[in-house]
Amino acid sequence: MPNDPDRPRRLAIEPNGPVLVEGPVEIVREDGTVATSDRFVVAVCTCRRSRAYPWCDTSHRRRTKPPGQGRKD
């Protein structure tokens, strides 16, 4: 799945979360295997906690936040 040379690939970096990539995408893993997705937007794991790595499964949300970093209602 080559990228369109006339259009840059768009990435969105989520604070404390995944990198959102406009799809379709191919990710070459450390062992040389390729993970592919044809979704419109793909969430790529950056914390390595995902059981679906390299795709994000929101495992980063389960991490306990330091005091003072939580939601204020």
N, C-alpha and C. Protein backbone atom coordinates (compact mmCIF):
# COMPACT_ATOMS: atom_id res chain seq x y z
N MET A 1 0.83 -1.18 0.00
CA MET A 1 0.00 0.00 0.00
C MET A 1 0.87 1.24 0.00
N PRO A 2 1.34 1.68 -1.14
CA PRO A 2 2.18 2.87 -1.17
C PRO A 2 1.37 4.13 -0.87
N ASN A 3 2.03 5.12 -0.28
CA ASN A 3 1.38 6.39 0.00
C ASN A 3 1.18 7.16 -1.30
N ASP A 4 0.18 8.03 -1.32
CA ASP A 4 -0.07 8.91 -2.44
C ASP A 4 1.00 10.01 -2.42
N PRO A 5 1.86 10.09 -3.45
CA PRO A 5 2.94 11.07 -3.43
C PRO A 5 2.46 12.51 -3.50
N ASP A 6 1.21 12.73 -3.92
CA ASP A 6 0.68 14.09 -4.02
C ASP A 6 0.02 14.57 -2.73
N ARG A 7 -0.05 13.70 -1.74
CA ARG A 7 -0.73 14.06 -0.49
C ARG A 7 0.09 13.55 0.69
N PRO A 8 0.50 14.44 1.59
CA PRO A 8 1.25 13.97 2.75
C PRO A 8 0.38 13.14 3.68
N ARG A 9 0.98 12.21 4.38
CA ARG A 9 0.27 11.39 5.37
C ARG A 9 0.08 12.23 6.62
N ARG A 10 -1.11 12.28 7.17
CA ARG A 10 -1.41 13.10 8.34
C ARG A 10 -1.34 12.27 9.60
N LEU A 11 -0.62 12.77 10.61
CA LEU A 11 -0.50 12.14 11.93
C LEU A 11 -1.00 13.12 12.97
N ALA A 12 -1.66 12.62 14.00
CA ALA A 12 -2.08 13.44 15.13
C ALA A 12 -1.55 12.77 16.39
N ILE A 13 -0.76 13.50 17.15
CA ILE A 13 -0.19 12.97 18.38
C ILE A 13 -1.09 13.33 19.54
N GLU A 14 -1.63 12.32 20.20
CA GLU A 14 -2.52 12.51 21.33
C GLU A 14 -1.70 12.56 22.62
N PRO A 15 -1.88 13.57 23.46
CA PRO A 15 -1.14 13.62 24.72
C PRO A 15 -1.42 12.37 25.56
N ASN A 16 -0.38 11.71 25.99
CA ASN A 16 -0.49 10.48 26.81
C ASN A 16 -1.32 9.40 26.14
N GLY A 17 -1.33 9.38 24.83
CA GLY A 17 -2.13 8.39 24.12
C GLY A 17 -1.45 7.94 22.85
N PRO A 18 -2.24 7.45 21.90
CA PRO A 18 -1.68 6.91 20.66
C PRO A 18 -1.37 8.01 19.64
N VAL A 19 -0.75 7.60 18.57
CA VAL A 19 -0.59 8.46 17.40
C VAL A 19 -1.69 8.06 16.43
N LEU A 20 -2.50 9.01 16.01
CA LEU A 20 -3.57 8.74 15.05
C LEU A 20 -3.03 9.00 13.65
N VAL A 21 -3.20 8.01 12.77
CA VAL A 21 -2.65 8.08 11.42
C VAL A 21 -3.79 7.89 10.43
N GLU A 22 -3.85 8.77 9.43
CA GLU A 22 -4.83 8.57 8.36
C GLU A 22 -4.46 7.31 7.61
N GLY A 23 -5.42 6.41 7.44
CA GLY A 23 -5.15 5.14 6.80
C GLY A 23 -5.38 5.20 5.31
N PRO A 24 -5.14 4.12 4.63
CA PRO A 24 -4.65 2.84 5.15
C PRO A 24 -3.17 2.93 5.50
N VAL A 25 -2.73 2.03 6.39
CA VAL A 25 -1.33 2.04 6.83
C VAL A 25 -0.75 0.64 6.85
N GLU A 26 0.56 0.59 6.73
CA GLU A 26 1.35 -0.62 6.95
C GLU A 26 2.41 -0.25 7.97
N ILE A 27 2.59 -1.10 8.97
CA ILE A 27 3.63 -0.89 9.98
C ILE A 27 4.57 -2.08 9.92
N VAL A 28 5.85 -1.79 9.76
CA VAL A 28 6.86 -2.84 9.76
C VAL A 28 7.34 -2.99 11.20
N ARG A 29 7.13 -4.18 11.76
CA ARG A 29 7.52 -4.45 13.14
C ARG A 29 9.01 -4.73 13.24
N GLU A 30 9.52 -4.78 14.48
CA GLU A 30 10.94 -5.01 14.72
C GLU A 30 11.43 -6.31 14.10
N ASP A 31 10.56 -7.33 14.06
CA ASP A 31 10.97 -8.62 13.51
C ASP A 31 10.80 -8.70 11.99
N GLY A 32 10.38 -7.59 11.36
CA GLY A 32 10.24 -7.55 9.91
C GLY A 32 8.85 -7.89 9.39
N THR A 33 7.96 -8.39 10.26
CA THR A 33 6.60 -8.67 9.82
C THR A 33 5.85 -7.35 9.62
N VAL A 34 4.81 -7.40 8.82
CA VAL A 34 4.07 -6.19 8.49
C VAL A 34 2.65 -6.30 9.03
N ALA A 35 2.21 -5.28 9.76
CA ALA A 35 0.83 -5.18 10.23
C ALA A 35 0.13 -4.17 9.32
N THR A 36 -1.03 -4.53 8.80
CA THR A 36 -1.75 -3.64 7.89
C THR A 36 -3.13 -3.31 8.42
N SER A 37 -3.60 -2.13 8.07
CA SER A 37 -4.96 -1.73 8.40
C SER A 37 -5.48 -0.85 7.27
N ASP A 38 -6.71 -1.08 6.86
CA ASP A 38 -7.31 -0.26 5.80
C ASP A 38 -8.35 0.70 6.38
N ARG A 39 -8.33 0.89 7.68
CA ARG A 39 -9.27 1.81 8.32
C ARG A 39 -8.97 3.25 7.92
N PHE A 40 -9.97 4.12 8.04
CA PHE A 40 -9.83 5.53 7.69
C PHE A 40 -8.82 6.23 8.59
N VAL A 41 -8.87 5.95 9.88
CA VAL A 41 -7.89 6.46 10.86
C VAL A 41 -7.49 5.30 11.75
N VAL A 42 -6.19 5.19 11.99
CA VAL A 42 -5.65 4.10 12.80
C VAL A 42 -4.97 4.69 14.03
N ALA A 43 -5.19 4.08 15.20
CA ALA A 43 -4.52 4.50 16.43
C ALA A 43 -3.32 3.57 16.64
N VAL A 44 -2.12 4.14 16.59
CA VAL A 44 -0.89 3.37 16.76
C VAL A 44 -0.41 3.54 18.19
N CYS A 45 -0.19 2.43 18.87
CA CYS A 45 0.23 2.43 20.27
C CYS A 45 1.64 3.01 20.41
N THR A 46 1.81 3.89 21.39
CA THR A 46 3.13 4.44 21.70
C THR A 46 3.63 4.03 23.08
N CYS A 47 2.76 3.44 23.89
CA CYS A 47 3.16 3.07 25.26
C CYS A 47 3.58 1.61 25.37
N ARG A 48 3.30 0.80 24.34
CA ARG A 48 3.62 -0.63 24.29
C ARG A 48 2.85 -1.46 25.32
N ARG A 49 1.76 -0.94 25.87
CA ARG A 49 0.93 -1.71 26.80
C ARG A 49 -0.17 -2.49 26.08
N SER A 50 -0.42 -2.15 24.84
CA SER A 50 -1.54 -2.72 24.09
C SER A 50 -1.36 -4.22 23.85
N ARG A 51 -2.42 -4.96 24.06
CA ARG A 51 -2.40 -6.39 23.72
C ARG A 51 -2.58 -6.59 22.23
N ALA A 52 -2.96 -5.54 21.52
CA ALA A 52 -3.14 -5.59 20.07
C ALA A 52 -1.99 -4.85 19.36
N TYR A 53 -0.87 -4.68 20.03
CA TYR A 53 0.26 -3.92 19.50
C TYR A 53 0.60 -4.39 18.10
N PRO A 54 0.80 -3.52 17.13
CA PRO A 54 1.08 -2.09 17.24
C PRO A 54 -0.16 -1.21 17.29
N TRP A 55 -1.35 -1.78 17.26
CA TRP A 55 -2.58 -0.99 17.32
C TRP A 55 -2.92 -0.68 18.78
N CYS A 56 -3.44 0.49 19.03
CA CYS A 56 -3.81 0.90 20.39
C CYS A 56 -5.12 0.24 20.80
N ASP A 57 -5.16 -0.30 22.01
CA ASP A 57 -6.40 -0.85 22.56
C ASP A 57 -6.82 -0.08 23.82
N THR A 58 -6.30 1.11 24.00
CA THR A 58 -6.56 2.04 25.11
C THR A 58 -6.01 1.54 26.45
N SER A 59 -5.06 0.63 26.44
CA SER A 59 -4.45 0.16 27.69
C SER A 59 -3.78 1.30 28.44
N HIS A 60 -3.33 2.34 27.74
CA HIS A 60 -2.68 3.47 28.40
C HIS A 60 -3.61 4.16 29.39
N ARG A 61 -4.91 4.02 29.21
CA ARG A 61 -5.88 4.66 30.12
C ARG A 61 -5.92 4.00 31.49
N ARG A 62 -5.48 2.76 31.60
CA ARG A 62 -5.54 2.04 32.87
C ARG A 62 -4.43 2.45 33.83
N ARG A 63 -3.45 3.17 33.34
CA ARG A 63 -2.34 3.59 34.19
C ARG A 63 -2.84 4.59 35.23
N THR A 64 -2.38 4.46 36.46
CA THR A 64 -2.75 5.39 37.52
C THR A 64 -2.04 6.71 37.30
N LYS A 65 -2.80 7.80 37.38
CA LYS A 65 -2.22 9.12 37.20
C LYS A 65 -1.65 9.61 38.52
N PRO A 66 -0.56 10.40 38.46
CA PRO A 66 -0.01 10.96 39.69
C PRO A 66 -1.01 11.89 40.36
N PRO A 67 -0.92 12.07 41.69
CA PRO A 67 -1.85 12.96 42.40
C PRO A 67 -1.83 14.35 41.76
N GLY A 68 -3.02 14.95 41.65
CA GLY A 68 -3.13 16.27 41.06
C GLY A 68 -3.28 16.28 39.57
N GLN A 69 -3.22 15.11 38.91
CA GLN A 69 -3.30 15.03 37.46
C GLN A 69 -4.67 14.52 36.99
N GLY A 70 -5.57 14.22 37.90
CA GLY A 70 -6.86 13.67 37.53
C GLY A 70 -7.84 14.72 37.09
N ARG A 71 -9.06 14.29 36.76
CA ARG A 71 -10.12 15.21 36.34
C ARG A 71 -10.58 16.05 37.50
N LYS A 72 -10.92 17.28 37.21
CA LYS A 72 -11.48 18.18 38.22
C LYS A 72 -12.92 18.42 37.87
N ASP A 73 -13.83 17.97 38.72
CA ASP A 73 -15.28 18.13 38.45
C ASP A 73 -15.83 19.35 39.11
